[in-house]
Coordinates of C-alpha atoms in Angstrom, one line a residue:
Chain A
X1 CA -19.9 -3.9 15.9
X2 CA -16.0 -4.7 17.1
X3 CA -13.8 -3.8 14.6
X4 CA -11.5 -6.0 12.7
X5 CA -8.4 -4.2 12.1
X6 CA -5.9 -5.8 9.1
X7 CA -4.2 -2.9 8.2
X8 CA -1.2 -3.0 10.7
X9 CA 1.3 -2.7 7.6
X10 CA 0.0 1.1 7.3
X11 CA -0.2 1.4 10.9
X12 CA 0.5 -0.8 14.0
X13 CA -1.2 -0.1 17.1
X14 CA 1.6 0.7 19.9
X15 CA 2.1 -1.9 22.4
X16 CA 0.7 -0.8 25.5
X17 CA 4.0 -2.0 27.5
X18 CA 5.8 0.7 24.9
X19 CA 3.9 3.0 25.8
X20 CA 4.2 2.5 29.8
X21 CA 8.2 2.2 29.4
X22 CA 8.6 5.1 26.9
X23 CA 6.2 7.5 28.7
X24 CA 8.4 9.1 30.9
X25 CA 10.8 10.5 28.3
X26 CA 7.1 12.4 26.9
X27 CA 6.6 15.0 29.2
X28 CA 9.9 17.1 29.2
X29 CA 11.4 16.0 32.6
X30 CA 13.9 14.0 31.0
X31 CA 16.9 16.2 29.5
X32 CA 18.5 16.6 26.0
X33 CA 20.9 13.6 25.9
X34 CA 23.3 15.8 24.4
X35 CA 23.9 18.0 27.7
X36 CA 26.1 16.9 30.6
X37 CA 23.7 17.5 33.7
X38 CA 21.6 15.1 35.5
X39 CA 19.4 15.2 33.2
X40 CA 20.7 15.3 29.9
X41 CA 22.9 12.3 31.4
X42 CA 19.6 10.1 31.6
X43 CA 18.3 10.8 28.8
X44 CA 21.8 9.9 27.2
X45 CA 21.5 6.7 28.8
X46 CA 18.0 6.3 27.6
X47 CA 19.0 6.6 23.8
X48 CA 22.2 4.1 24.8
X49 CA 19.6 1.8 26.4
X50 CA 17.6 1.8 23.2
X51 CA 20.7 1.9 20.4
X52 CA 21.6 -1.8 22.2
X53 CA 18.0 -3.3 21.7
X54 CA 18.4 -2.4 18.1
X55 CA 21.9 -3.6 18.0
X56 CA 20.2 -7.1 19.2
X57 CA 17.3 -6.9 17.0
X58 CA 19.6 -6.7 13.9
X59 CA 22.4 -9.0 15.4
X60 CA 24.7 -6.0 14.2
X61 CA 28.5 -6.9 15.4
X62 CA 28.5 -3.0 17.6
X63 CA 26.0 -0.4 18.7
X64 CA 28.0 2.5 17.1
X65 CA 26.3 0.9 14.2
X66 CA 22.7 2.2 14.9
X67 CA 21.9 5.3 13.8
X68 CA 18.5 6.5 14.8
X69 CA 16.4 8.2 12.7
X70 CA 12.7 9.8 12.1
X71 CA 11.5 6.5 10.8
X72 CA 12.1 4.1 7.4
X73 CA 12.0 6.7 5.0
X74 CA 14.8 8.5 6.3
X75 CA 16.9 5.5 6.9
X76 CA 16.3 4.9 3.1
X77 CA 17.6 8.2 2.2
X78 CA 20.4 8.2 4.3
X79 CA 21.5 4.5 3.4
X80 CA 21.2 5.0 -0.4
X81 CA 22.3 9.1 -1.0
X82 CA 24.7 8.8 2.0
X83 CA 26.3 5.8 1.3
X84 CA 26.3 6.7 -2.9
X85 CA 27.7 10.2 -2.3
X86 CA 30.1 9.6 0.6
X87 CA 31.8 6.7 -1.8
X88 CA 32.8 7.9 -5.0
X89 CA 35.1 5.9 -5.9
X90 CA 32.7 2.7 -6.1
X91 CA 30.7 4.1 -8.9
X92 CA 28.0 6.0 -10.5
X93 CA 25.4 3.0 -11.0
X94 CA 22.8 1.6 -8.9
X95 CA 20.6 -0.9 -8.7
X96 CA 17.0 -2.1 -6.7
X97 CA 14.2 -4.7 -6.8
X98 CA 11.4 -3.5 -8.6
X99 CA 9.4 -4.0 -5.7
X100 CA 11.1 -2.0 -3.7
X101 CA 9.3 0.8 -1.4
X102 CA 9.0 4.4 -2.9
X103 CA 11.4 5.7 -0.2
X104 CA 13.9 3.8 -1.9
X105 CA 13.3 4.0 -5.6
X106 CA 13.2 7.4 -5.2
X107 CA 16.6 8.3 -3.6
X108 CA 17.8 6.6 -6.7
X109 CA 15.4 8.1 -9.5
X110 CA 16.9 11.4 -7.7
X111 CA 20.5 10.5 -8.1
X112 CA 19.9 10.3 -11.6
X113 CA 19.9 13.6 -11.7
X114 CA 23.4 14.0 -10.7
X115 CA 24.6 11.3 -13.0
X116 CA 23.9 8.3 -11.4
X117 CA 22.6 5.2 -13.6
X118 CA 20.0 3.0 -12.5
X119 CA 18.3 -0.1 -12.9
X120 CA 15.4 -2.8 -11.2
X121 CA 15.7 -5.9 -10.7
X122 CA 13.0 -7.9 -12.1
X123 CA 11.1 -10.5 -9.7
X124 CA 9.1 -13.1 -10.8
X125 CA 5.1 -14.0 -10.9
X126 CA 5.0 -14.7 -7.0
X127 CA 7.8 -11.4 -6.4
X128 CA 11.2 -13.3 -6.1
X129 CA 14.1 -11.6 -7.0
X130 CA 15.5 -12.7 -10.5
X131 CA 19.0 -13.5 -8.9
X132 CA 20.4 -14.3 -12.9
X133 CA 19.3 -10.8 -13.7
X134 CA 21.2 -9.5 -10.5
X135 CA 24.3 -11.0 -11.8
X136 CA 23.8 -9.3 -14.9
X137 CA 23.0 -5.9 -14.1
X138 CA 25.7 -5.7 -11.2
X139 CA 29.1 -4.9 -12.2
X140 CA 32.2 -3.1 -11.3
X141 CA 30.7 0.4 -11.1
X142 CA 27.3 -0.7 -9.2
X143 CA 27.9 1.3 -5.8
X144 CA 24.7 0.4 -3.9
X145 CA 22.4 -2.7 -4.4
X146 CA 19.2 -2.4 -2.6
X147 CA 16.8 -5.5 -2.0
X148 CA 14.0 -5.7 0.4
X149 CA 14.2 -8.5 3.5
X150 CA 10.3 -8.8 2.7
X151 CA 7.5 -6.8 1.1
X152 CA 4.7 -5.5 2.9
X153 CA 2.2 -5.2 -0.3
X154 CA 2.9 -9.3 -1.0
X155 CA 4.4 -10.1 1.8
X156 CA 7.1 -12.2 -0.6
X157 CA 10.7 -13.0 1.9
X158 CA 13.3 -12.3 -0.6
X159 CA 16.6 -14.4 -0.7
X160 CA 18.7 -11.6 1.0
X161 CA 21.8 -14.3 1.6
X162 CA 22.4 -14.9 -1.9
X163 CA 21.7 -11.5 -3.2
X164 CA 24.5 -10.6 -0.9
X165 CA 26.9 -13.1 -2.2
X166 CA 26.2 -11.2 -5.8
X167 CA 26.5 -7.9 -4.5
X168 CA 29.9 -8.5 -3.0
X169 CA 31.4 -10.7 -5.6
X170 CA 30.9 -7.3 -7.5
X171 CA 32.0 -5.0 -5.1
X172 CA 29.2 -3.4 -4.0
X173 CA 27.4 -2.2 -0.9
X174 CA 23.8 -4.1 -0.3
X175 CA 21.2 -1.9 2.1
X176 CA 18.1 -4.2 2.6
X177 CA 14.9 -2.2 3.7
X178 CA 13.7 -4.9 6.7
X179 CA 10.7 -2.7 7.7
X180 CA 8.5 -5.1 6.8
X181 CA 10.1 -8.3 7.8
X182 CA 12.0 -7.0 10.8
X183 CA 10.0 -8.5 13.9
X184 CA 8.0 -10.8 12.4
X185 CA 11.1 -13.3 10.8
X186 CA 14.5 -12.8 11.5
X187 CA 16.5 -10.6 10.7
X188 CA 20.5 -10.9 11.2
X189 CA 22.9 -8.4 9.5
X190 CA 26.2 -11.0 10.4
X191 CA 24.6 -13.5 9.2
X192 CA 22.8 -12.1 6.1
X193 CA 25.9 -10.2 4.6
X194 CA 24.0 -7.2 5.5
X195 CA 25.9 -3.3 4.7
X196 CA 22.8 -1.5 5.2
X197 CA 19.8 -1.8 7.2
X198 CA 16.4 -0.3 7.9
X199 CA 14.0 -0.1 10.0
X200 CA 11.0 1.7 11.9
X201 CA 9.8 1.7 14.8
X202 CA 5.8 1.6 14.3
X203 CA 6.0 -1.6 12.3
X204 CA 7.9 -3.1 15.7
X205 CA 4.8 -2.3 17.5
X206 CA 6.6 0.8 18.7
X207 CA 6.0 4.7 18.3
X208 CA 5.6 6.4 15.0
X209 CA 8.7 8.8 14.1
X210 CA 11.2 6.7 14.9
X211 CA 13.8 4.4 12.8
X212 CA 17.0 3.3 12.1
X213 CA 19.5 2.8 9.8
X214 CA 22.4 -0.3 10.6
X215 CA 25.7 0.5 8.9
X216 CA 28.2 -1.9 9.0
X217 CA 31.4 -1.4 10.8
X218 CA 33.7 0.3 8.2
X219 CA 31.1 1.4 5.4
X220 CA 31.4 5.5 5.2
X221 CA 28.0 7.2 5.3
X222 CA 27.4 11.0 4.9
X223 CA 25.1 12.8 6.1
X224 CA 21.3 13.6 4.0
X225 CA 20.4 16.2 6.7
X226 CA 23.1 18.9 7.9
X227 CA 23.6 20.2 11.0
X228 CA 24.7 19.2 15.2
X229 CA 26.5 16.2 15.3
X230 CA 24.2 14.0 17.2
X231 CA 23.2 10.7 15.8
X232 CA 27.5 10.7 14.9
X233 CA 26.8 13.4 12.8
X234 CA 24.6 11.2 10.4
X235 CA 21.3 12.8 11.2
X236 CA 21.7 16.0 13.2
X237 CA 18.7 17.4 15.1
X238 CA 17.4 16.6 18.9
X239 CA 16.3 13.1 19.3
X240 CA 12.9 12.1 19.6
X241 CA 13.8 10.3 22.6
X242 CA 10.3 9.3 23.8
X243 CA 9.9 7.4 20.3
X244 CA 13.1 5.9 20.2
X245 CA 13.7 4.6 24.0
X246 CA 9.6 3.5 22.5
X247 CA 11.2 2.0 19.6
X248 CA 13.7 0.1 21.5
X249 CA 11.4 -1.6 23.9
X250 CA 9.3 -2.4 21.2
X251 CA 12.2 -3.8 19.1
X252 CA 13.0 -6.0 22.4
X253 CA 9.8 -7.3 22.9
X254 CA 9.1 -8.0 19.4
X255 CA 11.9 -10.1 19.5
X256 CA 10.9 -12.0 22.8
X257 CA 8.1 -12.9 21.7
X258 CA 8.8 -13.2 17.7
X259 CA 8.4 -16.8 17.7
X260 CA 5.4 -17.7 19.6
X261 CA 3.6 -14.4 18.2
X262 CA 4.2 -15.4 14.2
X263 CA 3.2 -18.9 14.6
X264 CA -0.5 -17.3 16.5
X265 CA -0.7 -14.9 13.4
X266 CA 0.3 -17.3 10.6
X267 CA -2.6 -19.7 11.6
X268 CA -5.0 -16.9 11.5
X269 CA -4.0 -15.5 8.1
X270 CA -3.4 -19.6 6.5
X271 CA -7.2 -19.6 7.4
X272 CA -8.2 -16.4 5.8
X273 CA -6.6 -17.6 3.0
X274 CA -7.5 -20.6 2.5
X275 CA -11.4 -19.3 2.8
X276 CA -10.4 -16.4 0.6
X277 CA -9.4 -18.3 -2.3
X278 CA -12.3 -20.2 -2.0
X279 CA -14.4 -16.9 -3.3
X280 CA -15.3 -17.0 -7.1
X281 CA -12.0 -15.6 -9.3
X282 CA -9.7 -14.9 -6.3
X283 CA -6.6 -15.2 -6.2
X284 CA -3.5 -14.9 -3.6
X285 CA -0.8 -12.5 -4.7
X286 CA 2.9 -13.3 -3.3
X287 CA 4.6 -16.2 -2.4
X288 CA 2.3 -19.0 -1.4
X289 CA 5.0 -20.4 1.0
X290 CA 7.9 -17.9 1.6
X291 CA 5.8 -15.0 3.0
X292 CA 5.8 -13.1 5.8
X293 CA 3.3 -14.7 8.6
X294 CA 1.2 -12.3 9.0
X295 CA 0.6 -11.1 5.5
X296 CA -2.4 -11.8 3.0
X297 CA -2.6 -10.3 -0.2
X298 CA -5.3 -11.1 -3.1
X299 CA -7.2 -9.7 -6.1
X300 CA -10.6 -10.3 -7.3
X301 CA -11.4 -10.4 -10.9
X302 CA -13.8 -7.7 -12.0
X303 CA -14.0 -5.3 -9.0
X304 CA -11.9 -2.2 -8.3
X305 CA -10.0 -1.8 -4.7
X306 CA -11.3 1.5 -3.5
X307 CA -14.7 0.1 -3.7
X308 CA -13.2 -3.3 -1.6
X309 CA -12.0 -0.6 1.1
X310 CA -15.0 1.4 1.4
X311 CA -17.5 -1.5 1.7
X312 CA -15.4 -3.9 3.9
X313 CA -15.4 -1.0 6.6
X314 CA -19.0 -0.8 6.4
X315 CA -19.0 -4.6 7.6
X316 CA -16.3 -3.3 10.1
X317 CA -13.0 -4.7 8.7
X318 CA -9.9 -2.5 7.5
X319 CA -7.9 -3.7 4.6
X320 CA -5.2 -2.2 1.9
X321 CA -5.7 -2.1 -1.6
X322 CA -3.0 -1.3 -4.2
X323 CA -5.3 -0.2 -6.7
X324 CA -4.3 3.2 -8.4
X325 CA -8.1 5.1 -7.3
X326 CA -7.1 4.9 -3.6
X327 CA -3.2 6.2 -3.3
X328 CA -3.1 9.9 -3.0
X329 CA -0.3 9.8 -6.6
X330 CA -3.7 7.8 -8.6
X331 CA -0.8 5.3 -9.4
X332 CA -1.5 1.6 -9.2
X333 CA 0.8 -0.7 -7.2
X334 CA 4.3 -0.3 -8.9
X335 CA 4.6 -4.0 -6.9
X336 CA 1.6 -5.9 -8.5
X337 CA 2.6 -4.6 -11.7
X338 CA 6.1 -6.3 -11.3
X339 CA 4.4 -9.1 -10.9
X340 CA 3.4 -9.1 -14.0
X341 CA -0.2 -8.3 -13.4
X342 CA -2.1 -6.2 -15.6
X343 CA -3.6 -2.9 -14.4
X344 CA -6.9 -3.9 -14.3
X345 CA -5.9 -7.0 -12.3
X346 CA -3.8 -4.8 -10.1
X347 CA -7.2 -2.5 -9.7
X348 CA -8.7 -5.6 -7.7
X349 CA -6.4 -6.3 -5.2
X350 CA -6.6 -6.2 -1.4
X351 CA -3.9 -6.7 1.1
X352 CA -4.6 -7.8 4.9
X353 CA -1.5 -7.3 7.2
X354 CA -2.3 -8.8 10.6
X355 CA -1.0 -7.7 14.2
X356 CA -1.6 -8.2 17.9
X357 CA -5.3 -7.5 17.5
X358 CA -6.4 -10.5 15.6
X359 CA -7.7 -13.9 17.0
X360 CA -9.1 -17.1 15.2
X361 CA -12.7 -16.1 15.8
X362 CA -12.7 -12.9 13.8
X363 CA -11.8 -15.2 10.8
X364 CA -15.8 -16.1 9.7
X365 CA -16.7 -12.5 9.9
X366 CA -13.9 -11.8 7.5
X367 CA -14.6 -14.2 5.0
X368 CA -18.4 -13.6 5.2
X369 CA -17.2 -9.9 4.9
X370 CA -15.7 -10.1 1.8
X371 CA -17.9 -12.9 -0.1
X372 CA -20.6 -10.2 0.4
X373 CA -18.7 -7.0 -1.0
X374 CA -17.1 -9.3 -3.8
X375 CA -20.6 -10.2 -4.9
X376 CA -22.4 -6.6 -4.6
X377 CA -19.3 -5.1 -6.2
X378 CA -19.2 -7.8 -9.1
X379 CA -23.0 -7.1 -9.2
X380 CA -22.4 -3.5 -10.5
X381 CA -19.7 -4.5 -13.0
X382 CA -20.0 -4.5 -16.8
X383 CA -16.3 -6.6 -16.7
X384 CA -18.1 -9.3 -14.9
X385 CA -19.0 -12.2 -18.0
X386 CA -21.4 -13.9 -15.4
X387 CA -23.7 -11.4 -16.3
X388 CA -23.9 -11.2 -20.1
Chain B
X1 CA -12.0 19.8 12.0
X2 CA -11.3 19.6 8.1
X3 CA -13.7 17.5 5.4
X4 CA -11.7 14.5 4.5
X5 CA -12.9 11.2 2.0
X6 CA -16.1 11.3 1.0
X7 CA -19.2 13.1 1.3
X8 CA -21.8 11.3 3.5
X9 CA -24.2 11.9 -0.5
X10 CA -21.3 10.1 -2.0
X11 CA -21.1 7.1 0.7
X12 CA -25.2 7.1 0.3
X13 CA -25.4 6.5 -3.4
X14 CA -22.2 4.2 -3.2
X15 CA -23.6 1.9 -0.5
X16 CA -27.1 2.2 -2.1
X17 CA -26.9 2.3 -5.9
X18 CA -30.1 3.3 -7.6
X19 CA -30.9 2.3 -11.1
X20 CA -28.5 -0.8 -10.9
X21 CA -28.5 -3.5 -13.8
X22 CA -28.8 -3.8 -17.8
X23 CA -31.8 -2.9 -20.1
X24 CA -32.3 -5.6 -22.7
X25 CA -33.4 -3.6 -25.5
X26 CA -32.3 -0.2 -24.7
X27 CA -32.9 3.2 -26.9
X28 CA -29.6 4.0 -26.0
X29 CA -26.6 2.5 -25.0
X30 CA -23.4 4.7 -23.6
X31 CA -20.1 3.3 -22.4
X32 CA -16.5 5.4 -21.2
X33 CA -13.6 4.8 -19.7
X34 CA -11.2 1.7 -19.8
X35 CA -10.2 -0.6 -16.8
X36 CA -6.6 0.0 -17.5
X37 CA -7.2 3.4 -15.7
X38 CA -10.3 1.8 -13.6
X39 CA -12.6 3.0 -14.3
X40 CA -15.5 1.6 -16.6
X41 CA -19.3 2.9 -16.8
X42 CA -22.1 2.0 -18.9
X43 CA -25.8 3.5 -19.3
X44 CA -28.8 2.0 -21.2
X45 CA -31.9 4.2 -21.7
X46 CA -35.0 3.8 -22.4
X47 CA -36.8 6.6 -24.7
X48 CA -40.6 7.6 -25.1
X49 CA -41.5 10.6 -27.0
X50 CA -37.7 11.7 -26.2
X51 CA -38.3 11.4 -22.3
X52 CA -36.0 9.3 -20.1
X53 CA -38.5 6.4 -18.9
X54 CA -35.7 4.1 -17.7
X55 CA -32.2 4.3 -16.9
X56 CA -30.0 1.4 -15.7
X57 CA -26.3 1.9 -15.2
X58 CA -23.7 -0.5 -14.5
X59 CA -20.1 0.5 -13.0
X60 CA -16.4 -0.9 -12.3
X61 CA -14.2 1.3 -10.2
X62 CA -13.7 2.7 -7.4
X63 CA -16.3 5.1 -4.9
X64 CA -17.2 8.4 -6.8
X65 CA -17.0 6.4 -10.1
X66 CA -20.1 4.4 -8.6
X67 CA -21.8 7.1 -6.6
X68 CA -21.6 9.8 -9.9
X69 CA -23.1 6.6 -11.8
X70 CA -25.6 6.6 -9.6
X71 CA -26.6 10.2 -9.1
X72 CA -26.5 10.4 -13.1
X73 CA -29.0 8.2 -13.5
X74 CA -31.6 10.1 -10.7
X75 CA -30.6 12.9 -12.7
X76 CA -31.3 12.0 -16.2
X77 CA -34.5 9.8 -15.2
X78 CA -38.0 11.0 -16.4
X79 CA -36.3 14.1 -18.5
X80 CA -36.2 15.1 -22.0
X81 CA -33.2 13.8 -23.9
X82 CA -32.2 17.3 -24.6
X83 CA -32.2 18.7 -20.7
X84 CA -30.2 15.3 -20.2
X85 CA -27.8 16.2 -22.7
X86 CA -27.1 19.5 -20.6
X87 CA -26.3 17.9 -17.3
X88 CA -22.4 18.3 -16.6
X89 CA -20.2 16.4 -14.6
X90 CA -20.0 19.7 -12.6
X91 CA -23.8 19.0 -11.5
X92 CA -23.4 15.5 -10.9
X93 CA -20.7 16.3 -8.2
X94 CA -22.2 19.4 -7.2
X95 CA -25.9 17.2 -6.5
X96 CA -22.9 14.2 -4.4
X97 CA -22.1 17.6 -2.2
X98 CA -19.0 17.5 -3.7
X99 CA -16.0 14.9 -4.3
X100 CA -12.5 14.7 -3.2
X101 CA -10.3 17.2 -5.8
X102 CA -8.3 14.0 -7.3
X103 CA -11.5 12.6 -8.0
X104 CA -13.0 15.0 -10.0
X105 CA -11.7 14.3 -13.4
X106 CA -11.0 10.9 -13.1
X107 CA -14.1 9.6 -11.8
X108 CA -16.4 11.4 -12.7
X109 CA -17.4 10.4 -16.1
X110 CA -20.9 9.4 -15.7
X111 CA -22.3 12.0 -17.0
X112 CA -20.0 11.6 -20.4
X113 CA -21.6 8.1 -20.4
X114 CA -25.2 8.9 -20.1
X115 CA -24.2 12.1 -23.2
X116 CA -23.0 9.0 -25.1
X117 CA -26.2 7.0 -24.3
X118 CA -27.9 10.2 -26.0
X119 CA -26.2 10.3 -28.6
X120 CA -26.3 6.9 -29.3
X121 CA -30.2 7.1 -28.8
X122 CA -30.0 9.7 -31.9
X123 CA -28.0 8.1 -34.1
X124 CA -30.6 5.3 -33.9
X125 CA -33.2 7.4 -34.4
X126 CA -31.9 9.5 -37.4
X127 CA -31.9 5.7 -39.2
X128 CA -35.5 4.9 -38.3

């Protein structure tokens, strides 16, 4: 049976052109960049090479602005500890969407520690920002704001432009975690009143342990990790070169082909979701219109999301749930409960996230896929009314 | 290479449920857990001469909560209320070749919900 694969938000299979541009920087032949021979000299201009295709991906004004580090969750921790420590004077409090990822919230929960303040923003039923509650909660003493471009669980697009104009009518610094939305909508720093941006390089299509964090011209970052000064000093350590010259092929491609690649996907996913919804007591999650293109997110009255997992890869399709039985902490979705979902709705959700792989005429098989597990799962559930 | 997910046991009895559905006039009726923590299981039993003549479970949540559901019940079927009373949640997973350590407290209740069945079975007795 082919496999239908619509879990690329966890992991996105590498682009095969990636891996035929980066492989050469794998096997050891290419120097550390930070040496002055021959060799280190290539690779130098290797990690340059890749610095400017990130540079263009973010529309950031210089490439000094790119730091590259070992994926999202480090660019998360560098943006909010680096930027909260290394600036003082700003402040002690800080603030994020409630829907924020994990490598996000908690940097911040951790600052608390050291006498930080913090508090989330609330979103509303379909994940939007509340931007009157932003107004509220930032004031004079907020030093870092942090609001996703786009969540991966919802796939929601959150109005980054006029969360920025809040931010900075307070005086504050605003990171926006685009690893989500970065290659699939665009994503311009300039233009979005971006301080602080991240992203990795897996969800560009590129090699896992790779990332990196945009910091605006002029906004003082220190370091989370200690030690050599590569990366400017803001993440010390030998470069994984052959992940990020990876990374920036796969950030330039992405972007070449951004366009014509998210209208193929959103087609795809509109008609999953329209036959989705059509399945007893389902229902999408997210925005219905301002979502990423190749998102899908729903729940299903009744059943639990484990179970959705485990029988949809018997009929050969992978999907994401949020429900608390499958994450490795046995905590449900911290997203779908901002949503104002209660746990046992949360329990039933399933999240598709679409890449390169998918085509129109895997659509029937999904449907048929689900329609099937929905009902033998529903079958074996004392919640479900049909059957008293 | 190292175990990881499930035991093929646990995929068996999740794919194939035995002893699926609802008894209309049970003996004994058992129910545990709440879907806030999702995870929901109830048992009926029917009782003759305190032997387990039918068992019929029925199960929200996630893969060991339906696979123990369903290895209860080939447990507790055709046995005497009081053996039934004596099978742990340590033999359910033991007879499932095992289950993944998170899962072994919180889904793994099936065997409280048949003990509740039991004791439900008594209670209505002791009225008789």
């Amino acid at each position: 049976m082919d496999q239908i694969y619509l879990d690329n938000a966890a992991c996105t299979p590498v682009d095969l052109r990636v891996i035929a541009y980066a492989a050469p920087f794998s096997d050891g032949t290419i120097g550390n960049p930070s040496t002055l021979h021959s060799r280190g000299l290539g690779a130098r201009a290797a990690l340059e090479d890749a610095r400017e295709k990130i540079k263009a991906l973010l529309h950031a004004e210089d490439d000094k602005c790119i730091v590259f580090t070992s994926g999202a969750t480090e660019a998360n921790n560098l943006a909010i500890q680096g930027t909260a420590l290394r600036n003082p004077k700003l402040g002690n409090h800080l603030v994020a969407s409630a829907i924020e990822h994990i490598s996000v919230l908690n940097p911040m929960k951790g600052l608390q520690k050291q006498g930080y303040t913090f508090d989330l923003i609330p979103v509303d039923a379909y994940g939007m920002v509340d931007l009157e509650a932003l107004k509220k909660l930032v004031t004079k003493g907020t030093a870092v704001v942090s609001v996703m471009a786009a969540n991966s669980e919802i796939g929601t697009i959150e109005p980054i432009r006029e969360v920025s104009a809040i931010v900075h009518d307070a005086g504050a610094y605003l990171h926006v975690d685009a690893t989500a939305a970065a290659g699939h909508i665009p994503v311009d720093v300039q233009r979005d009143g971006i301080d602080l941006c991240s992203v990795s390089s897996n969800d560009l299509t590129g090699p896992q342990g790779a990332g990196a964090l945009y910091i605006k011209s002029g906004v003082k970052v220190q370091p989370v990790l200690v030690g050599g000064g590569q990366e400017r000093g803001l993440r010390p350590g030998t470069e994984n070169l052959f992940a990020i010259v990876g990374m920036g092929e796969a950030a330039r491609l992405t972007q070449l082909e951004m366009v014509q690649e998210a209208d193929r996907v959103r087609r795809i996913r509109d008609a999953l979701i329209t036959g989705m919804v059509s399945v007893k007591e389902s229902y999408l999650t997210g925005h219905p219109a301002l979502r990423l293109p190749n998102q899908a997110s729903f729940r299903f009255s009744y059943i639990e999301g484990e179970s959705i997992v485990l029988l949809m890869d018997q009929f050969g399709v992978q999907v994401s749930t949020g429900s608390a039985c499958s994450s490795l902490t046995l905590e449900p979705s911290h997203v779908l409960l901002a949503l104002g979902l209660k746990h046992e709705q949360v329990h039933g959700s399933m999240v598709l996230s679409l890449g390169k792989s998918n085509t129109p005429d895997q659509v029937p098989h999904v449907i048929s896929a689900v329609t099937e597990t929905v009902n033998r799962l529903r079958a074996l559930s004392p919640l479900s009314n049909d059957r008293r | 290479m190292a175990s990881v997910g499930y035991s093929k046991k646990v995929m068996e009895h999740f794919l194939n449920p035995r002893n699926v559905g609802v008894i209309e006039h049970p003996d004994g009726y058992g129910k545990v857990g709440n879907p806030v923590c999702g995870d929901v299981m109830e048992i009926f039993i029917s009782v003759k001469d305190d032997i387990i003549t039918d068992i019929k479970f029925r199960t929200f949540g996630c893969g060991s909560a339906i696979a123990t559901s369903s290895m209860v019940t080939e447990l507790a079927k055709g046995k005497n209320v009081d053996e039934a009373m004596r099978i742990t949640r340590g033999d359910v997973a033991n007879e499932l070749e095992g289950l993944p350590a998170q899962k072994m407290h919180c889904s793994n209740l099936a065997a409280d919900a048949l003990h509740e069945a039991i004791k439900d079975y008594r209670a209505r007795k002791a009225k008789k």
